[in-house]
Coordinates of C-alpha atoms in Angstrom, one line a residue:
M1168 CA 173.9 116.0 64.1
P1169 CA 177.6 115.5 65.2
Y1170 CA 178.8 112.0 64.2
E1171 CA 179.7 111.3 67.8
T1172 CA 176.0 111.8 69.0
L1173 CA 174.8 109.8 66.0
I1174 CA 177.1 106.8 66.8
G1175 CA 176.5 107.1 70.6
L1176 CA 172.8 107.0 70.0
R1177 CA 173.0 104.0 67.7
Y1178 CA 175.2 102.0 70.2
T1179 CA 172.7 102.7 73.0
R1180 CA 169.6 101.5 71.0
S1181 CA 168.9 97.9 71.4
R1182 CA 168.5 96.5 67.8
K1183 CA 165.8 93.9 67.2
R1184 CA 168.3 91.4 65.5
A1185 CA 170.9 91.9 68.3
Q1186 CA 172.1 88.5 69.3
G1187 CA 174.6 86.9 71.7
R1188 CA 177.0 89.3 73.2
N1189 CA 175.3 92.4 71.7
R1190 CA 171.8 91.4 73.3
F1191 CA 173.7 90.7 76.6
I1192 CA 175.1 94.2 76.7
S1193 CA 171.7 95.5 75.9
F1194 CA 170.3 93.5 78.9
I1195 CA 173.1 95.0 81.2
S1196 CA 172.1 98.4 80.1
L1197 CA 168.5 97.8 81.0
V1198 CA 169.6 96.6 84.3
S1199 CA 171.6 99.6 85.0
M1200 CA 168.7 101.9 84.1
L1201 CA 166.3 100.0 86.4
G1202 CA 168.8 100.2 89.2
I1203 CA 169.2 103.8 88.8
A1204 CA 165.6 104.4 88.7
L1205 CA 164.8 102.2 91.8
G1206 CA 167.6 104.0 93.7
V1207 CA 166.5 107.4 92.9
A1208 CA 162.8 106.5 93.5
A1209 CA 163.5 105.3 96.8
L1210 CA 165.6 108.2 97.6
I1211 CA 162.8 110.7 96.7
T1212 CA 160.3 108.6 98.8
V1213 CA 162.3 108.3 101.9
L1214 CA 163.5 111.9 102.0
S1215 CA 159.9 113.0 101.3
V1216 CA 158.6 110.7 104.3
M1217 CA 161.3 112.1 106.6
N1218 CA 160.2 115.8 105.6
G1219 CA 156.6 114.9 106.4
F1220 CA 157.5 113.5 109.8
Q1221 CA 159.6 116.5 110.5
E1222 CA 156.7 118.8 109.8
E1223 CA 154.2 116.7 111.6
L1224 CA 156.4 116.6 114.6
R1225 CA 156.9 120.3 114.5
T1226 CA 153.2 120.9 114.1
R1227 CA 152.4 118.7 117.0
I1228 CA 155.0 120.2 119.3
L1229 CA 154.1 123.8 118.6
G1230 CA 150.4 122.9 118.8
V1231 CA 151.2 122.8 122.6
A1232 CA 154.5 124.5 123.1
S1233 CA 155.1 128.0 121.8
H1234 CA 157.4 129.7 119.2
A1235 CA 159.2 131.6 121.9
Q1236 CA 158.9 132.5 125.5
I1237 CA 160.1 135.1 128.1
T1238 CA 160.7 134.0 131.7
G1239 CA 162.3 135.3 134.8
V1240 CA 165.6 134.1 136.0
S1241 CA 164.2 133.5 139.5
G1242 CA 161.2 131.6 138.1
Q1243 CA 158.8 134.5 138.3
L1244 CA 158.2 137.3 136.0
P1245 CA 156.7 140.4 137.6
N1246 CA 154.6 143.0 135.6
W1247 CA 154.0 140.5 132.8
Q1248 CA 151.8 142.9 131.0
Q1249 CA 154.6 145.4 130.4
A1250 CA 156.8 142.3 129.2
A1251 CA 154.2 141.3 126.8
E1252 CA 153.8 144.9 125.4
V1253 CA 157.6 145.0 124.8
A1254 CA 157.3 141.8 122.9
Q1255 CA 154.5 143.0 120.6
R1256 CA 156.3 146.0 119.4
N1257 CA 158.3 143.7 117.3
E1258 CA 156.7 143.3 113.9
H1259 CA 157.4 139.6 113.9
V1260 CA 155.4 138.8 117.1
I1261 CA 151.7 138.4 116.4
A1262 CA 150.4 137.2 119.7
T1263 CA 151.4 136.8 123.6
A1264 CA 150.0 134.9 126.4
P1265 CA 151.2 134.7 130.1
F1266 CA 151.3 131.4 131.9
V1267 CA 152.2 130.1 135.3
Q1268 CA 154.0 126.7 135.4
A1269 CA 155.0 124.3 138.0
Q1270 CA 155.6 120.5 138.8
S1271 CA 153.0 119.0 141.1
M1272 CA 151.3 115.8 141.9
L1273 CA 148.0 114.5 140.8
S1274 CA 146.0 112.0 142.8
F1275 CA 142.8 110.0 142.2
D1276 CA 141.8 107.0 144.3
Q1277 CA 145.0 105.0 144.7
N1278 CA 146.5 106.4 141.5
V1279 CA 149.4 109.1 141.7
R1280 CA 151.1 110.8 138.8
G1281 CA 153.6 113.7 138.6
A1282 CA 152.5 116.3 136.1
L1283 CA 153.5 119.8 134.8
I1284 CA 150.7 122.1 135.7
R1285 CA 150.3 125.0 133.3
G1286 CA 148.0 128.1 134.4
I1287 CA 146.7 129.8 131.3
L1288 CA 144.3 132.5 130.2
P1289 CA 142.0 130.4 127.8
T1290 CA 141.4 133.5 125.4
E1291 CA 145.0 134.4 125.2
E1292 CA 146.3 130.9 125.0
E1293 CA 144.3 130.0 121.8
K1294 CA 146.3 132.8 120.2
V1295 CA 149.6 131.1 120.8
A1296 CA 148.7 127.5 120.7
D1297 CA 146.4 125.1 119.0
F1298 CA 144.5 123.4 121.9
A1299 CA 141.1 123.7 120.0
R1300 CA 141.9 120.9 117.6
N1301 CA 143.6 118.7 120.2
M1302 CA 140.6 118.7 122.7
K1303 CA 138.9 115.4 122.8
Y1304 CA 136.4 116.4 125.6
G1305 CA 135.5 119.7 126.9
S1306 CA 136.9 123.3 126.0
L1307 CA 139.3 125.7 127.3
D1308 CA 136.5 128.1 128.0
D1309 CA 135.6 125.6 130.9
L1310 CA 138.7 127.1 132.8
V1311 CA 136.9 129.9 134.7
P1312 CA 138.9 131.5 137.6
G1313 CA 137.8 130.2 140.9
S1314 CA 136.2 127.2 139.5
F1315 CA 139.2 125.0 139.9
N1316 CA 138.6 123.0 136.8
I1317 CA 141.5 121.1 135.2
I1318 CA 142.2 119.8 131.7
L1319 CA 144.4 116.7 131.4
G1320 CA 146.2 115.0 128.7
Q1321 CA 144.7 111.9 127.4
E1322 CA 147.7 109.5 128.6
L1323 CA 147.6 111.3 132.0
A1324 CA 143.9 110.8 132.4
Q1325 CA 144.2 107.1 131.5
A1326 CA 147.0 106.6 134.0
L1327 CA 144.9 108.2 136.7
R1328 CA 141.7 106.4 135.5
V1329 CA 139.7 109.6 135.5
G1330 CA 137.1 110.9 133.1
V1331 CA 135.3 114.3 132.7
G1332 CA 133.4 115.2 135.9
D1333 CA 135.7 113.4 138.2
K1334 CA 137.7 115.2 140.9
V1335 CA 141.4 114.8 141.3
T1336 CA 143.7 116.1 144.0
L1337 CA 146.4 118.4 143.1
I1338 CA 149.3 118.5 145.6
A1339 CA 151.4 121.5 145.2
P1340 CA 155.1 121.6 146.2
Q1341 CA 154.8 125.1 147.9
G1342 CA 153.8 123.8 151.4
L1343 CA 152.3 125.4 154.6
V1344 CA 154.8 125.9 157.4
T1345 CA 153.4 124.8 160.7
P1346 CA 155.1 124.3 164.2
A1347 CA 154.8 120.5 163.6
A1348 CA 155.9 120.2 160.0
V1349 CA 155.8 121.6 156.5
L1350 CA 152.4 120.4 154.9
P1351 CA 151.8 120.4 151.3
R1352 CA 149.1 122.5 149.7
V1353 CA 146.2 120.3 148.6
K1354 CA 143.3 121.2 146.4
Q1355 CA 140.6 119.2 144.6
F1356 CA 140.0 120.0 140.9
T1357 CA 137.3 119.0 138.6
V1358 CA 138.4 117.4 135.4
S1359 CA 136.5 119.4 132.7
G1360 CA 138.3 118.4 129.7
I1361 CA 140.8 116.0 128.1
F1362 CA 143.2 116.8 125.2
E1363 CA 145.2 114.6 122.9
A1364 CA 148.3 116.4 121.2
G1365 CA 149.8 113.2 119.7
M1366 CA 153.0 113.8 121.6
F1367 CA 153.5 111.3 124.6
E1368 CA 155.6 114.2 126.4
F1369 CA 152.5 116.2 126.6
D1370 CA 149.7 113.7 126.8
S1371 CA 151.3 112.0 129.8
G1372 CA 152.5 114.8 131.8
L1373 CA 150.7 118.0 131.1
A1374 CA 147.6 119.5 132.8
L1375 CA 146.0 122.8 132.3
I1376 CA 144.2 125.1 134.9
H1377 CA 143.2 128.7 134.9
M1378 CA 146.1 131.1 135.6
R1379 CA 144.4 132.7 138.5
D1380 CA 143.9 129.2 140.2
A1381 CA 147.5 128.6 139.4
Q1382 CA 148.7 131.8 141.2
V1383 CA 146.7 130.9 144.2
M1384 CA 147.9 127.4 144.3
F1385 CA 151.6 128.2 143.8
R1386 CA 151.6 131.4 145.7
T1387 CA 153.0 133.6 142.9
G1388 CA 150.6 136.5 143.6
D1389 CA 150.3 138.5 140.4
D1390 CA 153.5 137.3 139.0
V1391 CA 153.6 134.6 136.3
T1392 CA 156.2 132.1 135.1
G1393 CA 156.5 133.8 131.8
V1394 CA 155.0 135.0 128.4
R1395 CA 154.6 132.7 125.4
L1396 CA 154.9 134.3 122.0
K1397 CA 153.7 133.5 118.5
L1398 CA 155.7 134.7 115.6
D1399 CA 154.7 135.2 111.9
D1400 CA 157.4 132.8 110.8
L1401 CA 158.5 130.0 113.3
F1402 CA 161.8 129.7 111.5
N1403 CA 162.8 133.1 112.4
A1404 CA 162.4 132.5 116.1
P1405 CA 166.2 132.6 116.9
R1406 CA 166.7 135.8 115.0
V1407 CA 163.5 137.4 116.8
I1408 CA 164.8 136.4 120.2
R1409 CA 168.1 138.1 119.6
Q1410 CA 166.3 141.2 118.5
L1411 CA 164.1 141.2 121.6
A1412 CA 167.0 140.4 124.1
V1413 CA 168.0 143.9 123.6
D1414 CA 164.9 145.3 125.1
Y1415 CA 165.0 143.1 128.3
G1416 CA 167.1 143.3 131.4
P1417 CA 169.5 140.7 132.7
D1418 CA 166.8 139.3 135.1
T1419 CA 164.8 138.0 132.1
L1420 CA 165.6 134.8 130.0
L1421 CA 164.3 134.5 126.4
N1422 CA 164.1 131.1 124.6
D1423 CA 162.7 129.7 121.5
W1424 CA 161.4 126.2 120.2
T1425 CA 164.8 125.4 118.4
R1426 CA 166.3 125.2 121.8
T1427 CA 163.6 123.8 124.0
H1428 CA 162.9 121.0 121.7
A1429 CA 166.3 120.7 119.9
N1430 CA 166.6 117.0 120.5
F1431 CA 163.6 116.0 118.5
F1432 CA 164.6 118.0 115.5
R1433 CA 168.2 117.0 115.6
A1434 CA 167.4 113.4 115.7
V1435 CA 165.2 113.6 112.7
A1436 CA 167.6 115.7 110.8
L1437 CA 170.3 113.2 111.6
E1438 CA 168.3 110.3 110.5
K1439 CA 167.3 112.1 107.4
K1440 CA 171.1 112.6 106.6
M1441 CA 172.0 109.0 107.3
M1442 CA 169.2 107.7 105.1
A1443 CA 170.2 110.0 102.3
I1444 CA 173.9 108.8 102.5
I1445 CA 172.8 105.1 102.6
L1446 CA 170.4 105.5 99.6
F1447 CA 172.9 107.6 97.6
L1448 CA 175.3 104.5 98.0
I1449 CA 172.5 102.4 96.5
V1450 CA 172.3 105.0 93.5
A1451 CA 176.0 104.9 93.3
V1452 CA 176.2 101.2 92.9
A1453 CA 173.6 101.3 90.2
A1454 CA 175.3 104.0 88.5
F1455 CA 178.6 102.1 88.5
N1456 CA 177.0 99.2 86.7
I1457 CA 177.3 101.5 83.8
V1458 CA 181.1 100.8 84.0
S1459 CA 180.5 97.1 83.3
T1460 CA 178.2 97.9 80.4
L1461 CA 180.6 100.3 78.8
V1462 CA 183.6 98.1 79.3
M1463 CA 182.0 95.3 77.5
A1464 CA 180.7 97.6 74.8
V1465 CA 184.2 98.8 74.3
Q1466 CA 185.4 95.1 73.9
E1467 CA 182.7 94.5 71.4
K1468 CA 183.4 97.7 69.4
Y1469 CA 187.2 97.3 69.1
A1470 CA 187.1 97.0 65.5
D1471 CA 184.5 99.9 65.0
I1472 CA 186.8 102.1 67.0
A1473 CA 189.9 101.3 65.1
I1474 CA 188.0 102.0 61.7
L1475 CA 187.0 105.3 63.3
R1476 CA 190.4 106.2 64.3
T1477 CA 191.9 105.2 60.7
L1478 CA 189.2 107.6 59.3
G1479 CA 190.6 110.5 61.3
A1480 CA 188.4 110.4 64.5
S1481 CA 190.4 111.8 67.5
P1482 CA 190.7 110.2 70.9
G1483 CA 188.5 112.8 72.3
S1484 CA 185.7 112.0 69.8
I1485 CA 185.8 108.3 70.6
M1486 CA 185.7 109.1 74.4
S1487 CA 182.6 111.4 73.7
I1488 CA 180.7 108.5 72.0
F1489 CA 181.0 106.2 75.0
I1490 CA 180.4 109.1 77.5
L1491 CA 177.3 110.0 75.6
Q1492 CA 176.2 106.1 75.5
G1493 CA 176.6 106.1 79.3
A1494 CA 174.9 109.4 79.9
I1495 CA 171.8 108.3 78.0
I1496 CA 171.5 105.2 80.0
G1497 CA 171.9 107.3 83.3
L1498 CA 169.4 109.9 82.1
V1499 CA 166.7 107.5 81.1
G1500 CA 167.0 105.8 84.5
L1501 CA 167.2 109.0 86.2
L1502 CA 164.0 110.4 84.6
A1503 CA 162.1 107.2 85.3
G1504 CA 163.2 107.3 89.0
V1505 CA 162.3 111.1 89.4
I1506 CA 158.8 110.5 88.0
G1507 CA 158.2 107.3 89.9
G1508 CA 159.6 108.7 93.2
I1509 CA 157.4 111.9 93.0
A1510 CA 154.5 109.9 92.1
L1511 CA 154.9 107.4 94.9
A1512 CA 155.7 110.1 97.5
S1513 CA 152.6 112.1 96.5
N1514 CA 150.2 109.1 96.8
L1515 CA 151.5 107.2 99.9
D1516 CA 147.9 107.7 101.3
V1517 CA 146.6 105.4 98.4
V1518 CA 149.6 103.1 98.2
I1519 CA 149.9 102.2 101.9
P1520 CA 146.2 101.0 102.3
A1521 CA 146.5 99.2 99.0
L1522 CA 149.6 97.2 100.1
E1523 CA 147.7 96.5 103.5
S1524 CA 144.8 94.9 101.7
V1525 CA 147.0 92.9 99.4
L1526 CA 149.4 91.7 102.1
G1527 CA 146.6 91.4 104.7
T1528 CA 148.6 93.0 107.4
T1529 CA 148.9 96.4 109.0
L1530 CA 152.0 98.6 107.8
W1531 CA 150.8 101.8 109.5
N1532 CA 149.4 101.3 113.1
K1533 CA 147.6 104.6 113.9
E1534 CA 147.5 103.7 117.5
I1535 CA 151.1 103.5 117.7
Y1536 CA 152.3 106.5 115.6
Y1537 CA 149.4 108.8 116.6
I1538 CA 149.1 109.8 113.0
N1539 CA 146.1 108.8 110.7
E1540 CA 148.4 108.3 107.5
M1541 CA 152.0 108.2 106.6
P1542 CA 153.1 112.0 106.3
S1543 CA 155.0 112.9 103.2
K1544 CA 156.3 116.2 101.7
V1545 CA 158.1 116.4 98.4
L1546 CA 160.7 119.2 98.4
S1547 CA 162.0 120.7 95.1
S1548 CA 165.4 121.1 96.7
D1549 CA 165.6 117.5 97.6
V1550 CA 164.6 116.5 94.0
I1551 CA 167.1 118.9 92.4
T1552 CA 169.9 117.6 94.8
I1553 CA 169.1 114.0 94.1
T1554 CA 168.9 114.5 90.4
T1555 CA 172.3 116.5 90.2
V1556 CA 174.3 114.1 92.5
S1557 CA 172.9 111.0 90.6
F1558 CA 173.6 112.4 87.2
V1559 CA 177.2 113.3 88.3
L1560 CA 177.8 109.8 89.5
T1561 CA 176.6 108.5 86.2
L1562 CA 179.1 110.7 84.3
V1563 CA 181.8 109.7 86.6
A1564 CA 181.0 105.9 86.0
T1565 CA 181.5 106.7 82.3
L1566 CA 185.0 108.2 82.3
Y1567 CA 187.2 105.1 82.7
P1568 CA 185.5 102.9 80.0
S1569 CA 185.5 106.0 77.6
W1570 CA 189.1 106.7 78.3
R1571 CA 190.0 103.2 77.7
A1572 CA 188.1 103.3 74.4
S1573 CA 190.1 106.3 73.3
R1574 CA 193.4 104.6 74.0
V1575 CA 192.6 101.6 71.4
N1576 CA 195.5 101.1 69.0
P1577 CA 194.0 100.8 65.5
A1578 CA 196.8 98.5 64.2
E1579 CA 196.3 96.1 67.2
A1580 CA 192.6 96.1 66.9
L1581 CA 192.6 95.3 63.2
R1582 CA 195.4 92.7 63.3
Y1583 CA 193.2 89.7 63.3
E1584 CA 190.0 91.1 61.6

């Protein structure tokens, strides 16, 4: 073992007989380790929760929306079967479903609400969305052409105060032109189901009917609003859309989920970055506590340093000793933080209920967040980044005290010894 390593390890270890200043330095070293460990554990846990939220948000949105969609510039897409066939030629498109969509008014008793009416083919819609697991009452199979059944979002149904079996009035914007005035098209629909997607945007403003009924109500004939696509990899949606754009004319619009719901994911990504910066500052503060530890250690070891210099130790060797001492403190804290952070992030479903029972309060209200438990997803890339940056901060913190130790003048240090 090189003597620099041997001396660095010896300086780092807390001796049982250490007293006074030496014991105080050991205490500061312990505090530095704990600070780094807590900062790293907090960083891993928070980023894992943010990853879980991002995935949960994406799952809930794409359970109702689609990975991509093809629509007409005029608002209508003629010959949708051909458009769907062209899309399915792409190897990344695994399912397509046509839809008719328009804004309308829903009325029941004295309650009136605006809603986005989406006409679908139930068998095809199930291939591109996940309504089956979101249904609280009823089924998509209840949407039969000519039956004029309707499925409402949970919040929309509560606002209208309707349940399964009630009849709501749908008021379409496409009116009837008469000599007296333009009269809105009105039709009664029977509530056959209620879904809860967990996203307020959909639960409070989306209603489903059969596509044929929507074509009759909105007077689109055989045309549709567009075709929804499901891809084998949702993260490839922008690239697939660029590939498909070559096969369609200028009267066709292609869009994907990264554009239609960009604000949600940009907000989560921005929040994740800001939280990472704030918590890295906490790690940096803990890492730079090592500076005070090493400065005090250098002051205490002046005589030792001077003796080593007189025995032939170079300034680089002296510097290596104290860099090693600081690196060991950082590595121990970093290792403890990584293990603790991964353990905590992976067991939040146990930790949160335990804290709630101990504190006697609710930390995670399922009625507010629409999620049964706090989501968490530990990514190896996050752990590697956190570990690397934290270790670099630790090494940077050791440079000044180590450089100062290497500049000790043996004659000055031993003058009063």
